[in-house]
Short mmCIF file of C-alpha atoms in Angstrom, two decimals:
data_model
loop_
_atom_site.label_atom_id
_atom_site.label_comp_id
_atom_site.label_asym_id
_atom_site.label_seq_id
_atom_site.Cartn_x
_atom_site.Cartn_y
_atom_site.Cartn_z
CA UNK A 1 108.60 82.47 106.86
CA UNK A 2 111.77 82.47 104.52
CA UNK A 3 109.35 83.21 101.98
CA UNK A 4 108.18 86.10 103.93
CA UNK A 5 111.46 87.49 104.42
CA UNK A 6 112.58 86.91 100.92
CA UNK A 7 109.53 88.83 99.47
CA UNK A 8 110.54 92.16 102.48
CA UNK A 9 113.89 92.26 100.85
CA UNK A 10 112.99 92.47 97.63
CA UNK A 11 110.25 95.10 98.15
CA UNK A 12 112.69 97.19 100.39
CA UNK A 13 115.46 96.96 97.36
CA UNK A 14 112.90 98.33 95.30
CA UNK A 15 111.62 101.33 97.20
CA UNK A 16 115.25 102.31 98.10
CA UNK A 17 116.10 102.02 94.46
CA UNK A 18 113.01 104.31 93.28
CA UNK A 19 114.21 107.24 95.90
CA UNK A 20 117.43 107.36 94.77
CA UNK A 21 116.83 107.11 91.04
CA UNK A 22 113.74 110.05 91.93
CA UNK A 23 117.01 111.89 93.52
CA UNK A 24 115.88 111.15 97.50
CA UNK A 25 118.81 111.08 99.74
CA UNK A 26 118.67 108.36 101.48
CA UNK A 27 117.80 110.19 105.31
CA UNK A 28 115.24 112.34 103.11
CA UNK A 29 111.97 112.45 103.11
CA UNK A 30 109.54 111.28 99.87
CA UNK A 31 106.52 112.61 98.58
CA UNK A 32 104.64 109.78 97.48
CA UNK A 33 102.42 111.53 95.03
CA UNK A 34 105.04 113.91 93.76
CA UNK A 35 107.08 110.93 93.27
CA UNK A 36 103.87 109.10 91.00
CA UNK A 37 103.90 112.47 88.96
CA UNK A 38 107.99 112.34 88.26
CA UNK A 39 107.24 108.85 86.93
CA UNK A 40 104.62 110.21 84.37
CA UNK A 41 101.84 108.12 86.39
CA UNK A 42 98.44 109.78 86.34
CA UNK A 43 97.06 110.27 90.20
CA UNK A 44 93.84 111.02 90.78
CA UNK A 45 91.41 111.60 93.96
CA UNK A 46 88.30 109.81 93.45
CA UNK A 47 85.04 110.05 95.12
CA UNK A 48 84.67 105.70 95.24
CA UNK A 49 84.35 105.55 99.38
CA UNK A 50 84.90 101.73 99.33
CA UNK A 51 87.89 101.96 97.28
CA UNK A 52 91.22 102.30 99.12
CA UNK A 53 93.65 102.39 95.97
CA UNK A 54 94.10 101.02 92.63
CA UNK A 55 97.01 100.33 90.19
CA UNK A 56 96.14 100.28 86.37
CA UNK A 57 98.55 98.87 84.47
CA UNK A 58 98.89 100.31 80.97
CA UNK A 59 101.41 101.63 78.26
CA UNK A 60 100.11 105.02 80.50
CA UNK A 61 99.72 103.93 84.17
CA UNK A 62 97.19 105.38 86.36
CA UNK A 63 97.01 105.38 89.93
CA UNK A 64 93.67 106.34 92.29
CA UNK A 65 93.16 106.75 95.70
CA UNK A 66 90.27 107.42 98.01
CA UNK A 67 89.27 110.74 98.01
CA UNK A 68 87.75 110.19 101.24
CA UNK A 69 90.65 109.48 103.39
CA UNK A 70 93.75 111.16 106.02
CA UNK A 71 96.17 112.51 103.76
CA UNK A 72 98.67 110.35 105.29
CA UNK A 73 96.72 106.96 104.62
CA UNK A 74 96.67 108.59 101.13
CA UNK A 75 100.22 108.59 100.94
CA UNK A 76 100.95 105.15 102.15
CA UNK A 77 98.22 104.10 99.62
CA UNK A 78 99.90 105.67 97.06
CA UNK A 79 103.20 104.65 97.58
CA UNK A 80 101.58 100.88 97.98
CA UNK A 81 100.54 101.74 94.42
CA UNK A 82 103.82 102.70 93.19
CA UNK A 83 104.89 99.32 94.67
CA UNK A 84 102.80 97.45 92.00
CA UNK A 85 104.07 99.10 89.51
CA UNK A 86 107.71 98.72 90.14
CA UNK A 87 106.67 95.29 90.03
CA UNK A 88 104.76 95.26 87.33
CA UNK A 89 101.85 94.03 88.85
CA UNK A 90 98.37 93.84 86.98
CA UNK A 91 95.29 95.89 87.50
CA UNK A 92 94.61 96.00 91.06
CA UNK A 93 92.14 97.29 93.26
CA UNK A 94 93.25 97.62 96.98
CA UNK A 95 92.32 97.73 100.55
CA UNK A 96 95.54 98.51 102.60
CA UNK A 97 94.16 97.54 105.79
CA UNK A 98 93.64 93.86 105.72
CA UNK A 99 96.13 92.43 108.09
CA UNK A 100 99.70 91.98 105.82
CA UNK A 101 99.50 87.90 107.04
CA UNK A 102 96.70 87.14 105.22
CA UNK A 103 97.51 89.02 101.79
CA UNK A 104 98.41 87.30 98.99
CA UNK A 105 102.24 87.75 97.83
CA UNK A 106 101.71 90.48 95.93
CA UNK A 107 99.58 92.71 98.54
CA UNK A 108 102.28 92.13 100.83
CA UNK A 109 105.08 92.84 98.59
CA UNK A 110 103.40 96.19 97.41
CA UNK A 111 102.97 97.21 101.54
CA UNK A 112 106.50 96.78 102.36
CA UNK A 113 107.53 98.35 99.74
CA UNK A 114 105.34 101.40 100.40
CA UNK A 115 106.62 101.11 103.95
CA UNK A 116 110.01 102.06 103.11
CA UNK A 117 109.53 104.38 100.11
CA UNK A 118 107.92 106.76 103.03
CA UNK A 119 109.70 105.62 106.20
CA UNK A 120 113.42 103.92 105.54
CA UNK A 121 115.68 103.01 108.38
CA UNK A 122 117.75 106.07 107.42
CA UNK A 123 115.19 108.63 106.93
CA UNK A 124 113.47 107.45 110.70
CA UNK A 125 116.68 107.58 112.58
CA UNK A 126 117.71 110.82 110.92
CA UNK A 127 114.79 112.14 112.12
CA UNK A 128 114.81 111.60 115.66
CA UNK A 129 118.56 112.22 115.97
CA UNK A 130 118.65 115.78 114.42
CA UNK A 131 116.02 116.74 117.04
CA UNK A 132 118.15 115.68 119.47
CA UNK A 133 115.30 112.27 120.15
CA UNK A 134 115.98 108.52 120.40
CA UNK A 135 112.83 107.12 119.52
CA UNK A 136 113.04 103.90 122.17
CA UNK A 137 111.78 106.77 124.65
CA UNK A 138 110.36 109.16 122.85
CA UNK A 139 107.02 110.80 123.41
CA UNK A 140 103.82 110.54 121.64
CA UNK A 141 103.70 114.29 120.19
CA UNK A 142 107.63 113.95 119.37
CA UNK A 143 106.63 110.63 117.13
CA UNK A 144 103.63 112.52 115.92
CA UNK A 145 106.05 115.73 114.73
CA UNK A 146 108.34 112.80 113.10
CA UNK A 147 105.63 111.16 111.36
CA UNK A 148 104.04 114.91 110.13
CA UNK A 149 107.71 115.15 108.30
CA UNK A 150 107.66 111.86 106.88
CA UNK A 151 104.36 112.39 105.66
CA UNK A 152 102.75 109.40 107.18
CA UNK A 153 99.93 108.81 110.04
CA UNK A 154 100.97 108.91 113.76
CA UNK A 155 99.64 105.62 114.43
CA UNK A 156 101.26 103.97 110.57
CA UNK A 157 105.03 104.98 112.35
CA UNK A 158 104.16 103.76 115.41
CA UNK A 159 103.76 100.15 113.66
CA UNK A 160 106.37 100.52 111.45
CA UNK A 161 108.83 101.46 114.32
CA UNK A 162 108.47 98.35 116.06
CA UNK A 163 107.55 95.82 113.48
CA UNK A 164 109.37 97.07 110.36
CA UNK A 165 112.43 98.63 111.94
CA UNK A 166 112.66 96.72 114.98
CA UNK A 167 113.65 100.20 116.85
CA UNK A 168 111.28 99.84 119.71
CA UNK A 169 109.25 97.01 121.43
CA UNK A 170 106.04 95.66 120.97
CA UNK A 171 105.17 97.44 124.42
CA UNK A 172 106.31 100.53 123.69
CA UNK A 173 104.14 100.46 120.40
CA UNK A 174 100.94 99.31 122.23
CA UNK A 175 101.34 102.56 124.48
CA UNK A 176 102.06 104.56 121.87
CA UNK A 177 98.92 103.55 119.96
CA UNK A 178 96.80 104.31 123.40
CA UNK A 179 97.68 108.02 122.55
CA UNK A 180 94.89 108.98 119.69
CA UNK A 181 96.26 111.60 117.54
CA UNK A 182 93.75 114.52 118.84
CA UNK A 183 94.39 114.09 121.65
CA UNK A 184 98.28 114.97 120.68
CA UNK A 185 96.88 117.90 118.66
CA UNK A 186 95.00 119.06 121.48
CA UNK A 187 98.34 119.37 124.01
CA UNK A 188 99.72 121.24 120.70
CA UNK A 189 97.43 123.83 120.04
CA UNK A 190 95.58 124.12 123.17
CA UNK A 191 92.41 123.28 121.44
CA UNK A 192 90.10 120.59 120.17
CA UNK A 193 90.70 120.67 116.12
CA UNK A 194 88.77 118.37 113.42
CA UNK A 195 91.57 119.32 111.33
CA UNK A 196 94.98 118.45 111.27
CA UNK A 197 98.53 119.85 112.32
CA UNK A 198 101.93 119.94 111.02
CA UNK A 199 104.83 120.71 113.35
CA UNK A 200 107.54 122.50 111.01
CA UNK A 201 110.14 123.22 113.67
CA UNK A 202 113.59 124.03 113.24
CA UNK A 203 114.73 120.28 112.32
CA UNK A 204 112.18 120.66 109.36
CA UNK A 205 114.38 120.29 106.01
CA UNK A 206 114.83 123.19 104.09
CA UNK A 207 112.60 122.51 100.86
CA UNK A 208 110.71 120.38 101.95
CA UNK A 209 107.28 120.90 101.02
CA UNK A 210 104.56 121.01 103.89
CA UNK A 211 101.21 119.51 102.23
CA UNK A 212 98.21 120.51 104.15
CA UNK A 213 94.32 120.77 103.22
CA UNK A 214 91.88 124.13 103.77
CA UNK A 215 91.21 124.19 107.45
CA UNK A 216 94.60 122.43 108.99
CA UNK A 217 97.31 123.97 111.42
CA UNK A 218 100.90 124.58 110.94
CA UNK A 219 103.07 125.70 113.80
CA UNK A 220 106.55 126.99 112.64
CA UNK A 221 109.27 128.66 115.33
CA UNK A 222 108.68 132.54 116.19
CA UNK A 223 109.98 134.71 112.82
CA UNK A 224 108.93 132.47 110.67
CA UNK A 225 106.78 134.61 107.96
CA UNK A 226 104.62 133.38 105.04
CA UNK A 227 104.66 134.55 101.71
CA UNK A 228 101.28 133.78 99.50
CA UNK A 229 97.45 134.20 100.06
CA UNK A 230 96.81 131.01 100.84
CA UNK A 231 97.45 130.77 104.49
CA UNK A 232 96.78 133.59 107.34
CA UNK A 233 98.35 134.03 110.95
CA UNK A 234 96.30 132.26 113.76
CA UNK A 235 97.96 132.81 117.04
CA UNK A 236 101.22 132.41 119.01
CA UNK A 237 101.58 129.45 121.36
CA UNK A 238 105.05 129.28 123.30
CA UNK A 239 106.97 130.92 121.25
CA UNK A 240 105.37 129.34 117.95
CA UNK A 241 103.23 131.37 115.41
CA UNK A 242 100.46 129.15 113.87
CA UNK A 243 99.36 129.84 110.25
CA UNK A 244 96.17 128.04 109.49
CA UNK A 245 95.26 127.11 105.70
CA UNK A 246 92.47 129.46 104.04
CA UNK A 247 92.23 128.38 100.58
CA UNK A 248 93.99 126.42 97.76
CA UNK A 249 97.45 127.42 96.44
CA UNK A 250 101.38 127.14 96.96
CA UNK A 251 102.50 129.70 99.80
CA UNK A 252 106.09 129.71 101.27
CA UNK A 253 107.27 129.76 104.45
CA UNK A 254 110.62 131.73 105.35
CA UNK A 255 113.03 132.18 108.52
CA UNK A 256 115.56 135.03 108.65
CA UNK A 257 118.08 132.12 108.37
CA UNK A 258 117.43 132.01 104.95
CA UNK A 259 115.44 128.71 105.55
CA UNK A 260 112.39 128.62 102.77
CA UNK A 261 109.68 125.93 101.88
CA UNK A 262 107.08 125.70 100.12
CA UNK A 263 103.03 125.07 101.71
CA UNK A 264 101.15 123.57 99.96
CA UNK A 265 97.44 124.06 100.34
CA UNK A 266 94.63 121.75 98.73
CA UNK A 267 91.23 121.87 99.17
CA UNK A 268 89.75 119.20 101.27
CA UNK A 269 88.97 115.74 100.40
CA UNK A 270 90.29 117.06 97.27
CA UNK A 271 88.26 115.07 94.00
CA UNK A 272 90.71 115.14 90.36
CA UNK A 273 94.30 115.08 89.03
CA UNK A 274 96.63 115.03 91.53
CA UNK A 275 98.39 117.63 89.29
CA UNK A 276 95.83 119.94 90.43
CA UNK A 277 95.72 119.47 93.69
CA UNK A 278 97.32 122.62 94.79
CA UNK A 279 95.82 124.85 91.58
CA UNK A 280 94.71 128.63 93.14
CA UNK A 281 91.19 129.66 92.19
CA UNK A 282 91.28 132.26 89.92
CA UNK A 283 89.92 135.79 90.88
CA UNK A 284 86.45 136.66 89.60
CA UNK A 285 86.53 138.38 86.29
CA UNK B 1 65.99 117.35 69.87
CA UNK B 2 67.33 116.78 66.30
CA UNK B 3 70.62 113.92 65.95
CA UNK B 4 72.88 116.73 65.95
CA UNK B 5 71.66 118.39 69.23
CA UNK B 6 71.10 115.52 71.14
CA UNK B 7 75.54 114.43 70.21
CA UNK B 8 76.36 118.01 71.46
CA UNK B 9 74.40 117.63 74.70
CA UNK B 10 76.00 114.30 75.56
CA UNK B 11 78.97 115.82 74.52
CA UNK B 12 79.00 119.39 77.00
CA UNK B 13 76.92 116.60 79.81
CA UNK B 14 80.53 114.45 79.74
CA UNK B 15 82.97 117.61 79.24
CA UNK B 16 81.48 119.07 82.58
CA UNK B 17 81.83 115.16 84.15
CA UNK B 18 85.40 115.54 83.08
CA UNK B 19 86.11 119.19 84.43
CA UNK B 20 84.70 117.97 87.75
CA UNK B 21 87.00 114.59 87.75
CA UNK B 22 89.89 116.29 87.29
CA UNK B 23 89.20 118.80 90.04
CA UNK B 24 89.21 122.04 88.02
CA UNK B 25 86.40 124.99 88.13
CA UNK B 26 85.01 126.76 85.13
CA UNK B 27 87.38 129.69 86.73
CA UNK B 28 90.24 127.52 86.35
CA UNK B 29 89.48 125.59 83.00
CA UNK B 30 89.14 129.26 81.47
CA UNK B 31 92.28 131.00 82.69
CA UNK B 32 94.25 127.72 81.62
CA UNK B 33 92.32 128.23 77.80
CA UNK B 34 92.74 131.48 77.80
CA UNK B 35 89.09 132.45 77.83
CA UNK B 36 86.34 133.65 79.82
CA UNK B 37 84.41 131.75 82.35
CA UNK B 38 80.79 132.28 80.87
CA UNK B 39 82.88 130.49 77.29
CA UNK B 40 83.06 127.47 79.69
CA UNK B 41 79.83 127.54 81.11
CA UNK B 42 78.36 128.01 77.70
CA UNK B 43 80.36 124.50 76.35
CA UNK B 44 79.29 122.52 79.24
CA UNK B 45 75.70 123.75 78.61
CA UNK B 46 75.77 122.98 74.91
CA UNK B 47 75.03 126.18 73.43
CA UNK B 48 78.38 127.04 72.58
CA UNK B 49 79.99 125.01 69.73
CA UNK B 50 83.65 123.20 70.43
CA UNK B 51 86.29 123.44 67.95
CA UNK B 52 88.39 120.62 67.30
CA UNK B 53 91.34 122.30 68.75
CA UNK B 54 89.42 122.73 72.47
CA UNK B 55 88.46 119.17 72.41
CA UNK B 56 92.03 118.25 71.76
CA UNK B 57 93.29 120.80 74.62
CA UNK B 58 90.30 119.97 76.66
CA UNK B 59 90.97 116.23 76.79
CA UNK B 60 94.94 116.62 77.49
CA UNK B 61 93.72 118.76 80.61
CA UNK B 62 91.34 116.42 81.71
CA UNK B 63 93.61 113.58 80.86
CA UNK B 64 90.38 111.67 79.42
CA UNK B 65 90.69 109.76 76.20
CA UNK B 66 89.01 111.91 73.22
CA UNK B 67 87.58 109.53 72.09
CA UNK B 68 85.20 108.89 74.87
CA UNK B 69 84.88 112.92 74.55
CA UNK B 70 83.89 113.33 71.68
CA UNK B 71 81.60 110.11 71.20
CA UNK B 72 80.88 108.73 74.23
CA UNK B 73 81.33 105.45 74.63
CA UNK B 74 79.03 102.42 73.97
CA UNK B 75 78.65 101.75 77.45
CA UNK B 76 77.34 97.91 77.47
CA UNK B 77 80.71 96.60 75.48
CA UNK B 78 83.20 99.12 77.25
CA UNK B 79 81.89 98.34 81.08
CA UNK B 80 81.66 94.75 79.49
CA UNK B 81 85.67 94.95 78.37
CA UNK B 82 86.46 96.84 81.58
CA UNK B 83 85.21 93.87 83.96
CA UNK B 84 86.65 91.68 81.74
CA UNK B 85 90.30 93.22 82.16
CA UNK B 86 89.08 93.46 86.26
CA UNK B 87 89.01 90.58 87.64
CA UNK B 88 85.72 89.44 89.23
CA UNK B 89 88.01 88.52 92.08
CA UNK B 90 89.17 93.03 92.21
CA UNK B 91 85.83 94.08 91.90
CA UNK B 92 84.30 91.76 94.19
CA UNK B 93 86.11 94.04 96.76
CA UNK B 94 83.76 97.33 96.36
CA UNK B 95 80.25 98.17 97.09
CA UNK B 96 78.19 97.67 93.75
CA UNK B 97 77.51 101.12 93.41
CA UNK B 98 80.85 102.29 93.69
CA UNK B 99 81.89 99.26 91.13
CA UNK B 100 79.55 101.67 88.58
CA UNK B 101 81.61 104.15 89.34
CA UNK B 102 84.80 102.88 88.96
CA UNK B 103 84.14 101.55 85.63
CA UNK B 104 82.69 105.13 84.63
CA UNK B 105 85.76 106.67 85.77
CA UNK B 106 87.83 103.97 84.01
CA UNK B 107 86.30 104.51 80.65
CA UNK B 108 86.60 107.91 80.38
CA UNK B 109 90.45 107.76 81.07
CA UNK B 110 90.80 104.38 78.39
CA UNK B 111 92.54 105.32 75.46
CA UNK B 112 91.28 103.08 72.58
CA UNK B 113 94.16 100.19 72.01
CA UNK B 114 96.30 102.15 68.70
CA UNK B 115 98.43 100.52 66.47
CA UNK B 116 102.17 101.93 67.01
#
């Protein structure tokens, strides 16, 4: 057990010290693949289904990760990634969802970390508090909104809420995790979607870059435009406009505020260099 | 198919492998060369020659080693060095045909070990 909690502080000493030497605040968000790409890592999307992740350690690192997967599992497999090589782990090929008991040091060591790269103490509470939320009571759509910003799955903050930050019970976790994710979406859009969602309201940081794929849902606050061709105007749903995703490329988003970020669009289930991920397809010549 | 033809159809077969790994289209490769589409099309399909200058640029877009570019690789000792640097233990982990894969993938991103 002291073992155990010895190995969580060191990984959480680690991923604090990688956001702020990336230039994170502490209460801001990361981007766990823009973050591999700072540190010169090559990130790629492969099409290996049984594959989760895998760290190669060499004089020029290279990181994969399951094409095949929710972008926020990709994240958190990422930033698991990252966690081997701050610790200069050897080659290793991953499944992030055995259960963290049974993983050898390392595994588990390479999951906290990856935990709090994405979701620190600071960046969670910072997130329920500017929208006015304490997340011992809050809903299931208001932890699904947090966990869009953080870039992580609903059900992945849910876990980490109670077991990694100790911020709500083991109760309130189990009912949050009856609540499946479409059927949040659903309540949010008024509609059954296959795709996903991403609530930027007004607590949404300025510059922070939404990442969606072809086919998902943003809803912003009423006067919200959007710059760029890659994303059109779906509806308005209480006093929200939805933009849905059309086709790969970097679009911004704007409020008469003088609030700006950038939307990033990717083509699904993207395969190839993360680098390219949000590349616009040239018009036909 | 003479020696000469049969190298630059293994070599347009693995520069269309890489184009697709890296998640570009002809489209894209060509506005990022500066040339026209059908110039990519006709490398991939071999009947368009590749300067040593493309290859170069072609392999720093595609982040694959040049090496394996340009020659291939001789598959039995690289898959054999890449399991060898895996542990059976890693590997064990995947479905056998996606272990083929990986180690594809893997040797067309190895650099060969240089001297510094």
């Amino acid at each position: 057990m002291t073992r155990r909690r010895d190995l969580a502080l060191k990984a959480v000493r680690a991923a604090l010290q990688m956001r702020s030497a990336a230039g994170y605040q502490p209460w801001q968000p990361a981007a766990a693949f823009d973050l591999a790409q700072t540190l010169g890592i090559e990130t790629r999307f492969v099409d290996i289904p049984s594959l989760e992740g895998m760290y190669w350690k060499k004089a020029e690192p290279v990181i994969l990760v399951a094409a095949e997967r929710p972008p926020g599992r990709q994240a958190f497999t990422c930033a698991h990634e990252l966690g081997h090589h701050a610790f200069g782990h050897g080659n290793k090929i991953d499944q992030v969802l055995e259960e963290s008991s049974l993983k050898d040091p390392e595994e588990y060591l390479a999951d906290v970390f990856a935990a709090f790269l994405l979701m620190p103490k600071t960046a969670v509470l910072h997130a329920f508090s500017v929208r006015a939320l304490n997340p011992r009571n809050a809903s299931p759509s208001e932890v699904f909104i947090v966990a869009g910003w953080l870039g992580v799955g609903y059900g992945t903050l849910a876990r980490h809420l109670q077991s990694g930050l100790g911020l709500i019970t083991a109760r309130q976790r189990a009912d949050l995790l009856k609540v499946q994710p479409k059927t949040i979406k659903r309540a949010l859009l008024g509609k059954d979607i296959a795709t996903d969602v991403t609530v930027v309201d007004d607590a949404w940081t300025a510059g922070r870059a939404i990442d969606v794929q072809v086919g998902d849902f943003v809803m912003a606050p009423s006067g919200t435009s959007v710059t760029g061709p890659s994303v059109g105007e779906e509806a308005v749903i209480m006093s929200n406009t939805v933009f849905n995703a059309l086709k790969p490329g970097v679009s911004r988003l704007c409020r008469p505020t003088g609030w700006s970020a950038y939307l990033r669009v990717s083509r699904r289930r993207f395969i190839g260099r993360s680098l390219f991920r949000h590349l616009e397809e040239p018009p036909d010549d | 198919m003479g020696a000469d033809e049969k190298a630059r159809m293994a070599v347009a077969a693995r520069l269309r492998m890489a184009r697709e790994m890296a998640g570009l289209s002809q489209a894209q490769v060509a506005k990022k060369l500066g040339l026209h589409r059908p110039s990519v099309t006709e490398m991939e399909a071999g009947r368009r020659s590749v300067t040593a200058e493309e290859i170069v640029v072609l392999a720093d877009l595609y982040a694959v080693s040049i090496d394996w570019l340009t020659r291939g690789s001789d598959e039995k000792m690289d898959l054999a060095q890449q399991r060898f640097e895996l542990a059976a233990r890693e590997l064990g982990k995947l479905k056998p045909k996606d272990v083929d894969r990986l180690l594809q993938v893997l040797t067309a991103l190895r650099e060969k070990e240089r001297p510094r």
